[in-house]
GROMACS .gro file of C-alpha atoms in nm:
model
  462
    1MET     CA    1   7.253  10.134   8.512
    2VAL     CA    2   7.532  10.196   8.761
    3GLY     CA    3   7.867  10.170   8.593
    4SER     CA    4   7.742  10.236   8.242
    5ILE     CA    5   7.918  10.500   8.038
    6GLU     CA    6   7.676  10.786   8.010
    7ALA     CA    7   7.656  11.025   7.717
    8LYS     CA    8   7.820  10.760   7.501
    9SER     CA    9   7.754  10.702   7.134
   10LEU     CA   10   7.896  10.459   6.881
   11GLN     CA   11   7.993  10.629   6.560
   12SER     CA   12   7.982  10.471   6.215
   13ASN     CA   13   8.355  10.409   6.228
   14GLY     CA   14   8.320  10.218   6.555
   15SER     CA   15   8.477  10.488   6.772
   16VAL     CA   16   8.331  10.554   7.116
   17HIS     CA   17   8.262  10.918   7.198
   18HIS     CA   18   8.222  11.082   7.539
   19ASN     CA   19   8.037  11.409   7.489
   20GLY     CA   20   8.225  11.467   7.165
   21LEU     CA   21   8.559  11.329   7.287
   22ASN     CA   22   8.681  11.042   7.074
   23LEU     CA   23   8.817  10.783   7.315
   24GLU     CA   24   8.994  10.586   7.045
   25GLU     CA   25   9.181  10.898   6.936
   26LYS     CA   26   9.283  10.962   7.299
   27LEU     CA   27   9.400  10.603   7.329
   28ASP     CA   28   9.591  10.618   7.001
   29GLU     CA   29   9.756  10.945   7.099
   30PHE     CA   30   9.879  10.802   7.428
   31ARG     CA   31   9.992  10.479   7.262
   32ARG     CA   32  10.200  10.678   7.013
   33LEU     CA   33  10.364  10.863   7.300
   34LEU     CA   34  10.471  10.526   7.442
   35GLY     CA   35  10.590  10.405   7.102
   36LYS     CA   36  10.340  10.121   7.084
   37SER     CA   37  10.308   9.937   6.751
   38ASP     CA   38   9.971   9.856   6.596
   39LYS     CA   39   9.964   9.499   6.724
   40ASP     CA   40  10.104   9.577   7.068
   41PRO     CA   41   9.828   9.675   7.316
   42LEU     CA   42   9.874   9.926   7.595
   43ARG     CA   43   9.900   9.710   7.906
   44ILE     CA   44   9.790   9.848   8.244
   45VAL     CA   45   9.783   9.659   8.572
   46SER     CA   46   9.640   9.777   8.902
   47VAL     CA   47   9.836   9.629   9.192
   48GLY     CA   48   9.606   9.598   9.491
   49ALA     CA   49   9.229   9.565   9.493
   50GLY     CA   50   9.104   9.807   9.754
   51ALA     CA   51   8.808  10.032   9.679
   52TRP     CA   52   8.998  10.306   9.493
   53GLY     CA   53   9.230  10.070   9.307
   54SER     CA   54   8.936   9.858   9.190
   55VAL     CA   55   8.727  10.159   9.087
   56PHE     CA   56   9.022  10.310   8.899
   57ALA     CA   57   9.068   9.986   8.704
   58ALA     CA   58   8.695   9.960   8.636
   59LEU     CA   59   8.677  10.317   8.503
   60LEU     CA   60   8.957  10.246   8.256
   61GLN     CA   61   8.803   9.914   8.158
   62GLU     CA   62   8.471  10.080   8.081
   63SER     CA   63   8.632  10.362   7.886
   64TYR     CA   64   8.889  10.174   7.680
   65GLY     CA   65   8.815   9.804   7.726
   66GLY     CA   66   8.617   9.788   7.402
   67PHE     CA   67   8.936   9.844   7.201
   68ARG     CA   68   9.071   9.499   7.273
   69ASP     CA   69   9.351   9.505   7.018
   70LYS     CA   70   9.482   9.833   7.157
   71PHE     CA   71   9.416   9.817   7.532
   72GLN     CA   72   9.436   9.561   7.811
   73ILE     CA   73   9.386   9.612   8.183
   74ARG     CA   74   9.410   9.364   8.466
   75ILE     CA   75   9.411   9.383   8.844
   76TRP     CA   76   9.629   9.190   9.087
   77ARG     CA   77   9.531   9.084   9.432
   78ARG     CA   78   9.650   8.808   9.660
   79ALA     CA   79   9.464   8.479   9.639
   80GLY     CA   80   9.315   8.297   9.937
   81ARG     CA   81   9.120   8.574  10.113
   82ALA     CA   82   8.790   8.411  10.208
   83VAL     CA   83   8.464   8.606  10.211
   84ASP     CA   84   8.295   8.561  10.550
   85ARG     CA   85   7.938   8.430  10.574
   86GLU     CA   86   7.787   8.765  10.674
   87THR     CA   87   7.943   8.941  10.375
   88ALA     CA   88   7.835   8.660  10.142
   89GLU     CA   89   7.476   8.698  10.261
   90HIS     CA   90   7.488   9.074  10.209
   91LEU     CA   91   7.644   9.028   9.866
   92PHE     CA   92   7.354   8.801   9.770
   93GLU     CA   93   7.109   9.074   9.871
   94VAL     CA   94   7.296   9.330   9.661
   95ILE     CA   95   7.288   9.100   9.359
   96ASN     CA   96   6.916   9.034   9.387
   97SER     CA   97   6.836   9.403   9.429
   98ARG     CA   98   6.989   9.483   9.091
   99GLU     CA   99   6.825   9.324   8.788
  100ASP     CA  100   7.114   9.415   8.559
  101ILE     CA  101   7.368   9.247   8.791
  102LEU     CA  102   7.144   8.944   8.840
  103ARG     CA  103   7.101   8.894   8.465
  104ARG     CA  104   7.474   8.937   8.405
  105LEU     CA  105   7.567   8.670   8.658
  106ILE     CA  106   7.307   8.429   8.523
  107ARG     CA  107   7.439   8.478   8.169
  108ARG     CA  108   7.793   8.411   8.295
  109CYS     CA  109   7.673   8.100   8.484
  110ALA     CA  110   7.806   8.258   8.802
  111TYR     CA  111   7.488   8.313   9.003
  112LEU     CA  112   7.466   7.969   9.161
  113LYS     CA  113   7.789   8.009   9.359
  114TYR     CA  114   7.643   8.315   9.534
  115VAL     CA  115   7.331   8.116   9.624
  116GLU     CA  116   7.548   7.840   9.769
  117ALA     CA  117   7.764   8.091   9.960
  118ARG     CA  118   7.453   8.248  10.114
  119LEU     CA  119   7.343   7.904  10.233
  120GLY     CA  120   7.685   7.832  10.376
  121ASP     CA  121   7.747   7.548  10.131
  122ARG     CA  122   8.037   7.721   9.956
  123THR     CA  123   8.323   7.958  10.039
  124LEU     CA  124   8.373   8.257   9.813
  125TYR     CA  125   8.714   8.421   9.771
  126ALA     CA  126   8.794   8.788   9.720
  127ASP     CA  127   8.979   8.736   9.391
  128GLU     CA  128   8.692   8.520   9.267
  129ILE     CA  129   8.419   8.778   9.328
  130LEU     CA  130   8.639   9.057   9.189
  131LYS     CA  131   8.623   8.882   8.850
  132ASP     CA  132   8.247   8.929   8.870
  133GLY     CA  133   8.286   9.295   8.964
  134PHE     CA  134   8.261   9.288   9.345
  135CYS     CA  135   8.529   9.457   9.555
  136LEU     CA  136   8.544   9.309   9.904
  137ASN     CA  137   8.582   9.657  10.056
  138MET     CA  138   8.285   9.798   9.864
  139VAL     CA  139   8.026   9.523   9.804
  140ASP     CA  140   7.736   9.770   9.785
  141THR     CA  141   7.878   9.914   9.461
  142PRO     CA  142   7.905   9.645   9.192
  143LEU     CA  143   8.168   9.719   8.929
  144CYS     CA  144   8.212   9.587   8.576
  145PRO     CA  145   8.379   9.243   8.549
  146LEU     CA  146   8.757   9.266   8.570
  147LYS     CA  147   9.045   9.046   8.459
  148VAL     CA  148   9.201   8.935   8.787
  149VAL     CA  149   9.550   8.790   8.821
  150THR     CA  150   9.679   8.641   9.147
  151ASN     CA  151  10.035   8.575   9.029
  152LEU     CA  152  10.230   8.898   9.075
  153GLN     CA  153  10.495   8.817   8.815
  154GLU     CA  154  10.231   8.740   8.553
  155ALA     CA  155  10.053   9.064   8.636
  156VAL     CA  156  10.342   9.308   8.608
  157TRP     CA  157  10.623   9.168   8.394
  158ASP     CA  158  10.515   9.336   8.069
  159ALA     CA  159  10.298   9.619   8.203
  160ASP     CA  160  10.339   9.962   8.045
  161ILE     CA  161  10.162  10.131   8.336
  162VAL     CA  162  10.142   9.999   8.692
  163VAL     CA  163   9.882  10.153   8.923
  164ASN     CA  164   9.968  10.130   9.292
  165GLY     CA  165   9.642  10.067   9.476
  166LEU     CA  166   9.815   9.923   9.783
  167PRO     CA  167   9.816  10.075  10.132
  168SER     CA  168  10.140  10.260  10.203
  169THR     CA  169  10.223   9.998  10.467
  170GLU     CA  170  10.241   9.728  10.195
  171THR     CA  171  10.383   9.932   9.907
  172ARG     CA  172  10.755   9.884   9.968
  173GLU     CA  173  10.735   9.508  10.020
  174VAL     CA  174  10.529   9.441   9.707
  175PHE     CA  175  10.734   9.669   9.481
  176GLU     CA  176  11.057   9.512   9.603
  177GLU     CA  177  10.909   9.184   9.482
  178ILE     CA  178  10.805   9.345   9.153
  179SER     CA  179  11.159   9.476   9.097
  180LYS     CA  180  11.283   9.115   9.072
  181TYR     CA  181  11.064   9.063   8.766
  182TRP     CA  182  11.187   9.379   8.595
  183LYS     CA  183  11.560   9.308   8.600
  184GLU     CA  184  11.571   9.231   8.227
  185ARG     CA  185  11.318   9.492   8.113
  186ILE     CA  186  11.426   9.713   7.825
  187THR     CA  187  11.151   9.974   7.857
  188VAL     CA  188  11.085  10.172   8.175
  189PRO     CA  189  10.726  10.146   8.303
  190ILE     CA  190  10.512  10.434   8.424
  191ILE     CA  191  10.382  10.401   8.779
  192ILE     CA  192  10.077  10.586   8.913
  193SER     CA  193  10.038  10.569   9.290
  194LEU     CA  194   9.695  10.613   9.449
  195SER     CA  195   9.821  10.548   9.801
  196LYS     CA  196   9.775  10.805  10.079
  197GLY     CA  197  10.008  10.730  10.366
  198ILE     CA  198  10.358  10.805  10.488
  199GLU     CA  199  10.654  10.664  10.679
  200THR     CA  200  10.908  10.857  10.884
  201ALA     CA  201  11.283  10.801  10.869
  202LEU     CA  202  11.525  10.964  11.115
  203GLU     CA  203  11.856  10.916  10.933
  204PRO     CA  204  12.051  11.099  10.806
  205VAL     CA  205  11.801  11.368  10.912
  206PRO     CA  206  11.432  11.335  11.005
  207HIS     CA  207  11.226  11.311  10.687
  208ILE     CA  208  10.910  11.168  10.534
  209ILE     CA  209  10.903  10.877  10.293
  210THR     CA  210  10.596  10.868  10.069
  211PRO     CA  211  10.470  10.576   9.856
  212THR     CA  212  10.620  10.723   9.536
  213LYS     CA  213  10.960  10.739   9.707
  214MET     CA  214  10.917  10.382   9.834
  215ILE     CA  215  10.843  10.268   9.478
  216HIS     CA  216  11.142  10.461   9.338
  217GLN     CA  217  11.374  10.315   9.602
  218ALA     CA  218  11.238   9.961   9.567
  219THR     CA  219  11.240   9.938   9.186
  220GLY     CA  220  11.498  10.187   9.064
  221VAL     CA  221  11.236  10.329   8.824
  222PRO     CA  222  11.333  10.697   8.767
  223ILE     CA  223  11.128  10.932   8.982
  224ASP     CA  224  11.014  11.112   8.665
  225ASN     CA  225  10.822  10.794   8.579
  226VAL     CA  226  10.649  10.774   8.918
  227LEU     CA  227  10.338  10.986   8.970
  228TYR     CA  228  10.072  11.041   9.235
  229LEU     CA  229   9.698  11.070   9.168
  230GLY     CA  230   9.469  11.197   9.442
  231GLY     CA  231   9.179  11.421   9.517
  232PRO     CA  232   8.873  11.481   9.737
  233ASN     CA  233   8.685  11.173   9.624
  234ILE     CA  234   8.491  10.873   9.752
  235ALA     CA  235   8.557  10.572   9.527
  236ALA     CA  236   8.200  10.439   9.512
  237GLU     CA  237   8.062  10.781   9.423
  238ILE     CA  238   8.312  10.824   9.141
  239TYR     CA  239   8.204  10.492   8.994
  240ASN     CA  240   7.840  10.598   9.025
  241LYS     CA  241   7.926  10.894   8.801
  242GLU     CA  242   7.913  11.167   9.066
  243TYR     CA  243   8.111  11.465   8.939
  244ALA     CA  244   8.464  11.450   9.081
  245ASN     CA  245   8.812  11.582   9.023
  246ALA     CA  246   9.166  11.480   9.103
  247ARG     CA  247   9.524  11.587   9.039
  248ILE     CA  248   9.799  11.381   8.888
  249CYS     CA  249  10.132  11.505   9.019
  250GLY     CA  250  10.481  11.447   8.888
  251ALA     CA  251  10.710  11.525   8.596
  252ALA     CA  252  10.555  11.716   8.305
  253LYS     CA  253  10.664  11.449   8.056
  254TRP     CA  254  10.396  11.209   8.181
  255ARG     CA  255  10.154  11.402   8.402
  256LYS     CA  256  10.011  11.615   8.122
  257PRO     CA  257   9.939  11.333   7.873
  258LEU     CA  258   9.813  11.111   8.157
  259ALA     CA  259   9.575  11.383   8.277
  260LYS     CA  260   9.427  11.394   7.927
  261PHE     CA  261   9.416  11.014   7.896
  262LEU     CA  262   9.245  10.962   8.235
  263ARG     CA  263   8.997  11.248   8.210
  264GLN     CA  264   8.631  11.159   8.173
  265PRO     CA  265   8.316  11.377   8.160
  266HIS     CA  266   8.241  11.310   8.528
  267PHE     CA  267   8.603  11.270   8.645
  268ILE     CA  268   8.818  11.572   8.570
  269VAL     CA  269   9.193  11.523   8.611
  270TRP     CA  270   9.422  11.824   8.653
  271ASP     CA  271   9.800  11.808   8.669
  272ASN     CA  272  10.056  11.955   8.908
  273SER     CA  273  10.433  11.941   8.944
  274ASP     CA  274  10.437  11.918   9.325
  275LEU     CA  275  10.447  11.542   9.370
  276VAL     CA  276  10.562  11.479   9.725
  277THR     CA  277  10.377  11.762   9.901
  278HIS     CA  278  10.039  11.665   9.757
  279GLU     CA  279  10.111  11.305   9.852
  280VAL     CA  280  10.197  11.402  10.211
  281MET     CA  281   9.884  11.616  10.241
  282GLY     CA  282   9.679  11.315  10.133
  283GLY     CA  283   9.817  11.132  10.435
  284LEU     CA  284   9.783  11.424  10.676
  285LYS     CA  285   9.406  11.463  10.640
  286ASN     CA  286   9.357  11.095  10.736
  287VAL     CA  287   9.513  11.169  11.075
  288TYR     CA  288   9.258  11.431  11.167
  289ALA     CA  289   8.966  11.246  11.008
  290ILE     CA  290   8.997  10.976  11.277
  291GLY     CA  291   8.965  11.237  11.550
  292ALA     CA  292   8.667  11.394  11.376
  293GLY     CA  293   8.488  11.061  11.380
  294MET     CA  294   8.554  11.024  11.751
  295VAL     CA  295   8.418  11.371  11.827
  296ALA     CA  296   8.106  11.308  11.617
  297ALA     CA  297   8.029  10.984  11.800
  298LEU     CA  298   8.110  11.108  12.151
  299THR     CA  299   7.897  11.422  12.115
  300LYS     CA  300   7.609  11.252  11.929
  301GLU     CA  301   7.684  11.449  11.611
  302SER     CA  302   7.691  11.788  11.784
  303ALA     CA  303   7.744  12.047  11.512
  304THR     CA  304   7.904  12.283  11.762
  305SER     CA  305   8.154  12.027  11.891
  306LYS     CA  306   8.242  11.918  11.538
  307SER     CA  307   8.302  12.279  11.434
  308VAL     CA  308   8.527  12.338  11.736
  309TYR     CA  309   8.726  12.028  11.641
  310PHE     CA  310   8.744  12.141  11.279
  311ALA     CA  311   8.886  12.479  11.382
  312HIS     CA  312   9.159  12.317  11.590
  313CYS     CA  313   9.249  12.037  11.347
  314THR     CA  314   9.267  12.269  11.046
  315SER     CA  315   9.493  12.507  11.238
  316GLU     CA  316   9.726  12.214  11.316
  317MET     CA  317   9.727  12.107  10.951
  318ILE     CA  318   9.811  12.462  10.843
  319PHE     CA  319  10.087  12.470  11.106
  320ILE     CA  320  10.232  12.143  10.972
  321THR     CA  321  10.209  12.249  10.607
  322HIS     CA  322  10.424  12.554  10.686
  323LEU     CA  323  10.696  12.314  10.800
  324LEU     CA  324  10.663  12.096  10.491
  325ALA     CA  325  10.593  12.336  10.204
  326GLU     CA  326  10.769  12.645  10.077
  327GLU     CA  327  10.439  12.789   9.950
  328PRO     CA  328  10.178  12.632  10.182
  329GLU     CA  329   9.901  12.867  10.072
  330LYS     CA  330   9.885  12.682   9.740
  331LEU     CA  331   9.787  12.364   9.926
  332ALA     CA  332   9.508  12.517  10.134
  333GLY     CA  333   9.228  12.447   9.886
  334PRO     CA  334   9.320  12.087   9.795
  335LEU     CA  335   9.398  11.995  10.156
  336LEU     CA  336   9.072  12.135  10.295
  337ALA     CA  337   8.868  11.978  10.015
  338ASP     CA  338   9.025  11.637  10.075
  339THR     CA  339   8.977  11.676  10.452
  340TYR     CA  340   8.612  11.775  10.407
  341VAL     CA  341   8.516  11.473  10.197
  342THR     CA  342   8.702  11.239  10.432
  343LEU     CA  343   8.516  11.379  10.733
  344LEU     CA  344   8.184  11.339  10.550
  345LYS     CA  345   8.218  10.981  10.430
  346GLY     CA  346   8.574  10.848  10.451
  347ARG     CA  347   8.683  10.525  10.616
  348ASN     CA  348   8.914  10.703  10.863
  349ALA     CA  349   8.630  10.911  11.008
  350TRP     CA  350   8.418  10.595  11.018
  351TYR     CA  351   8.696  10.419  11.208
  352GLY     CA  352   8.708  10.697  11.468
  353GLN     CA  353   8.331  10.677  11.511
  354MET     CA  354   8.329  10.300  11.556
  355LEU     CA  355   8.613  10.319  11.810
  356ALA     CA  356   8.431  10.582  12.013
  357LYS     CA  357   8.106  10.383  12.002
  358GLY     CA  358   8.284  10.067  12.112
  359GLU     CA  359   8.174   9.876  11.800
  360ILE     CA  360   8.536   9.801  11.713
  361ASN     CA  361   8.850   9.810  11.927
  362ARG     CA  362   9.216   9.889  11.873
  363ASP     CA  363   9.316   9.523  11.914
  364MET     CA  364   9.143   9.450  11.582
  365GLY     CA  365   9.431   9.623  11.403
  366ASP     CA  366   9.433   9.870  11.115
  367SER     CA  367   9.273   9.644  10.852
  368ILE     CA  368   8.896   9.621  10.902
  369SER     CA  369   8.672   9.377  10.719
  370GLY     CA  370   8.461   9.552  10.458
  371LYS     CA  371   8.667   9.872  10.480
  372GLY     CA  372   9.027   9.773  10.414
  373MET     CA  373   9.333   9.943  10.558
  374ILE     CA  374   9.276  10.246  10.785
  375GLN     CA  375   9.573  10.452  10.668
  376GLY     CA  376   9.528  10.724  10.928
  377VAL     CA  377   9.650  10.505  11.214
  378SER     CA  378  10.002  10.457  11.077
  379ALA     CA  379  10.003  10.822  10.964
  380VAL     CA  380   9.939  10.935  11.324
  381GLY     CA  381  10.248  10.744  11.435
  382ALA     CA  382  10.459  10.874  11.146
  383PHE     CA  383  10.369  11.242  11.186
  384TYR     CA  384  10.409  11.226  11.565
  385GLN     CA  385  10.752  11.064  11.534
  386LEU     CA  386  10.863  11.323  11.280
  387LEU     CA  387  10.736  11.630  11.464
  388SER     CA  388  10.864  11.520  11.804
  389GLN     CA  389  11.228  11.538  11.695
  390SER     CA  390  11.429  11.790  11.897
  391SER     CA  391  11.633  11.881  11.590
  392LEU     CA  392  11.319  12.046  11.449
  393SER     CA  393  11.251  12.253  11.761
  394ILE     CA  394  11.082  12.591  11.726
  395LEU     CA  395  11.029  12.889  11.955
  396PRO     CA  396  10.655  12.959  11.988
  397SER     CA  397  10.542  13.310  12.083
  398GLU     CA  398  10.559  13.390  12.455
  399GLU     CA  399  10.779  13.085  12.512
  400LYS     CA  400  11.133  13.112  12.646
  401LYS     CA  401  11.263  12.779  12.526
  402LEU     CA  402  11.266  12.576  12.212
  403VAL     CA  403  11.008  12.297  12.184
  404ALA     CA  404  10.944  12.022  11.931
  405PRO     CA  405  10.673  12.113  11.677
  406VAL     CA  406  10.442  11.841  11.808
  407GLU     CA  407  10.398  12.043  12.129
  408SER     CA  408  10.196  12.291  11.923
  409CYS     CA  409   9.971  12.011  11.795
  410PRO     CA  410   9.760  11.889  12.091
  411ILE     CA  411   9.513  11.700  11.870
  412LEU     CA  412   9.794  11.502  11.707
  413LYS     CA  413   9.948  11.430  12.048
  414THR     CA  414   9.616  11.304  12.183
  415LEU     CA  415   9.550  11.082  11.882
  416TYR     CA  416   9.895  10.933  11.930
  417LYS     CA  417   9.815  10.848  12.291
  418ILE     CA  418   9.481  10.695  12.191
  419LEU     CA  419   9.584  10.499  11.885
  420ILE     CA  420   9.956  10.421  11.918
  421THR     CA  421  10.058  10.405  12.285
  422ARG     CA  422   9.696  10.337  12.392
  423GLU     CA  423   9.745  10.515  12.721
  424GLN     CA  424   9.425  10.713  12.681
  425SER     CA  425   9.066  10.634  12.578
  426THR     CA  426   8.877  10.802  12.295
  427GLN     CA  427   8.724  11.040  12.552
  428ALA     CA  428   9.062  11.214  12.566
  429ILE     CA  429   8.991  11.379  12.231
  430LEU     CA  430   8.717  11.587  12.396
  431GLN     CA  431   8.951  11.689  12.676
  432ALA     CA  432   9.199  11.808  12.412
  433LEU     CA  433   8.929  12.037  12.277
  434ARG     CA  434   8.819  12.163  12.621
  435ASP     CA  435   9.163  12.225  12.766
  436GLU     CA  436   9.154  12.582  12.900
  437THR     CA  437   9.523  12.631  12.822
  438LEU     CA  438   9.474  12.554  12.453
  439ASN     CA  439   9.561  12.853  12.240
  440ASP     CA  440   9.319  13.015  12.001
  441PRO     CA  441   9.358  12.821  11.674
  442ARG     CA  442   9.433  13.153  11.504
  443ASP     CA  443   9.744  13.191  11.724
  444ARG     CA  444   9.887  12.866  11.593
  445ILE     CA  445   9.837  12.985  11.235
  446GLU     CA  446   9.995  13.323  11.313
  447ILE     CA  447  10.299  13.152  11.466
  448ALA     CA  448  10.345  12.945  11.152
  449GLN     CA  449  10.301  13.243  10.921
  450SER     CA  450  10.531  13.472  11.114
  451HIS     CA  451  10.828  13.235  11.132
  452ALA     CA  452  11.061  13.091  10.871
  453PHE     CA  453  10.925  12.743  10.938
  454TYR     CA  454  10.989  12.570  10.608
  455ARG     CA  455  11.224  12.272  10.645
  456PRO     CA  456  11.297  12.130  10.298
  457SER     CA  457  11.485  11.840  10.457
  458LEU     CA  458  11.155  11.701  10.592
  459LEU     CA  459  11.051  11.599  10.241
  460GLY     CA  460  11.399  11.492  10.142
  461GLN     CA  461  11.472  11.817   9.957
  462PRO     CA  462  11.825  11.966   9.958
   0.00000   0.00000   0.00000
C-alpha cells in the first residue's frame, strides 16, 4: 500500500519501530529538547499545501501521528480554490484504481462527493480534498488524510514548528501576516523552510534575499531558529518510499536534533551549517531546468543536444557559485544532484517542455494547474537582475574592459529574453547553444577558478 510505513512493528509496550529505531523515543527526545510537558503535544503546522509541503506533512503524520497525546500536525492552505471538472474526473479514476483508497473513502462516507464531482453535480475544493489525502498539485499520489486548517491564525498561533511550504513569491506576505499572531508569544518557534526561490535587492548593495531571510525579516524570529531543508528529490517518489536524502541547514542548535527527528529508513536527512548558499543553489538549478526542458522538446529528446546544453548550463552554474560561495567546490555534488533530478522529472523542466511544444504559453503565468508555482521563472529574473549590475563587473580573459557577470552567462541571458522580457521565442535557446562565438564551457570554469570572484556581499555577508 502506497503511503504505508514499511518495516514497521508494534512492540508490546505500544512503541512503533522503524528497522529498530524507536519512534516514540525519538519523539520524546525532541520534545524534551523543546521543554514540552507530558500533557503538552509537539505542535507542527505546514504552511502551504504544494506537493512537497503536503508530502512532508504526510510523512510526519505517518511516522508520529499515532502518538496523539504527544504529537499533532496540521496543514494550512487557503480556502476557496475550486477543483476543475477535468481534475475531478481524473481524481475519480485515481480513487477507483486503488482499492485501499476506495475503501477508506467509503468508510469515511466521503466517496459520494467524488462521484458527484465527476458527474458535474458538485464542486470540490482543494482544502476539502486535502483532508482526504489528495494534493491538488499531485493527484496521482494519494496521501494519508491530513488535518487541514484554512484560518491562518488558528493554524500557527501555538505552533512549535512551522514548515514553510510556500513558493518564495508568497513567503514574505504570508509570514508578515503570521507575525501579527505571534506578538504575544513567549516561546520562539522553529521554522523549517522548504522553499527554493530567491529575490534580488539592489540597496544598499546588490544582494540575494532567500526565503529564510524573508521569514526572519517578516517575523523577527532569530535566524538561528530558521532552517532550510532541501535535496535532490521528487515529492511523490519520496512518499512512495523511494530512497532519498536531503540536508537540513542552519544553526547547530536545531539542525542536528531535527536531522535525527526527521530521518526515516527511506529518507535520510543530513545536516549542514551553510544555510543561505544551499538555499540559493536550490533556486539556481530551477533556472537552468527550464532551458533543459525547452531543448529536450525542440530537439525531440536528442541526447546529443541535451548533453551540449548540460555542459553549458553546468559551466554557468559553476561560474555563478564562484561569485556566491567562498568554497564553491563543496557545493558541486549537491548542486549537480539537485539539477539532475530536476531535469529528469521536475516541474521546471516540464514547464520548459510545454512552452516549447506550445501546449502552454507565457501569458498563463507562473502558477500552472496541477503543477503549482514554477519557481524557475522568478529565479531567472532575480539572477539576471543581480548579475547584470555594473558594480559586480569582472574582467574575463582576453577582454580589455570590465563586463557584468551576466555577459559570461549566455544561457541565463537567453532565458531572461524568453521568459521575462518575452522578446525572443523558445527557439532562441538553441541559437544560444549553436552560437559560434560561445566559449568552450571549460573556459568559463577556468575564468571563475583563476580569479578572486567571491563576493560575500551578494549573500548579505559582511
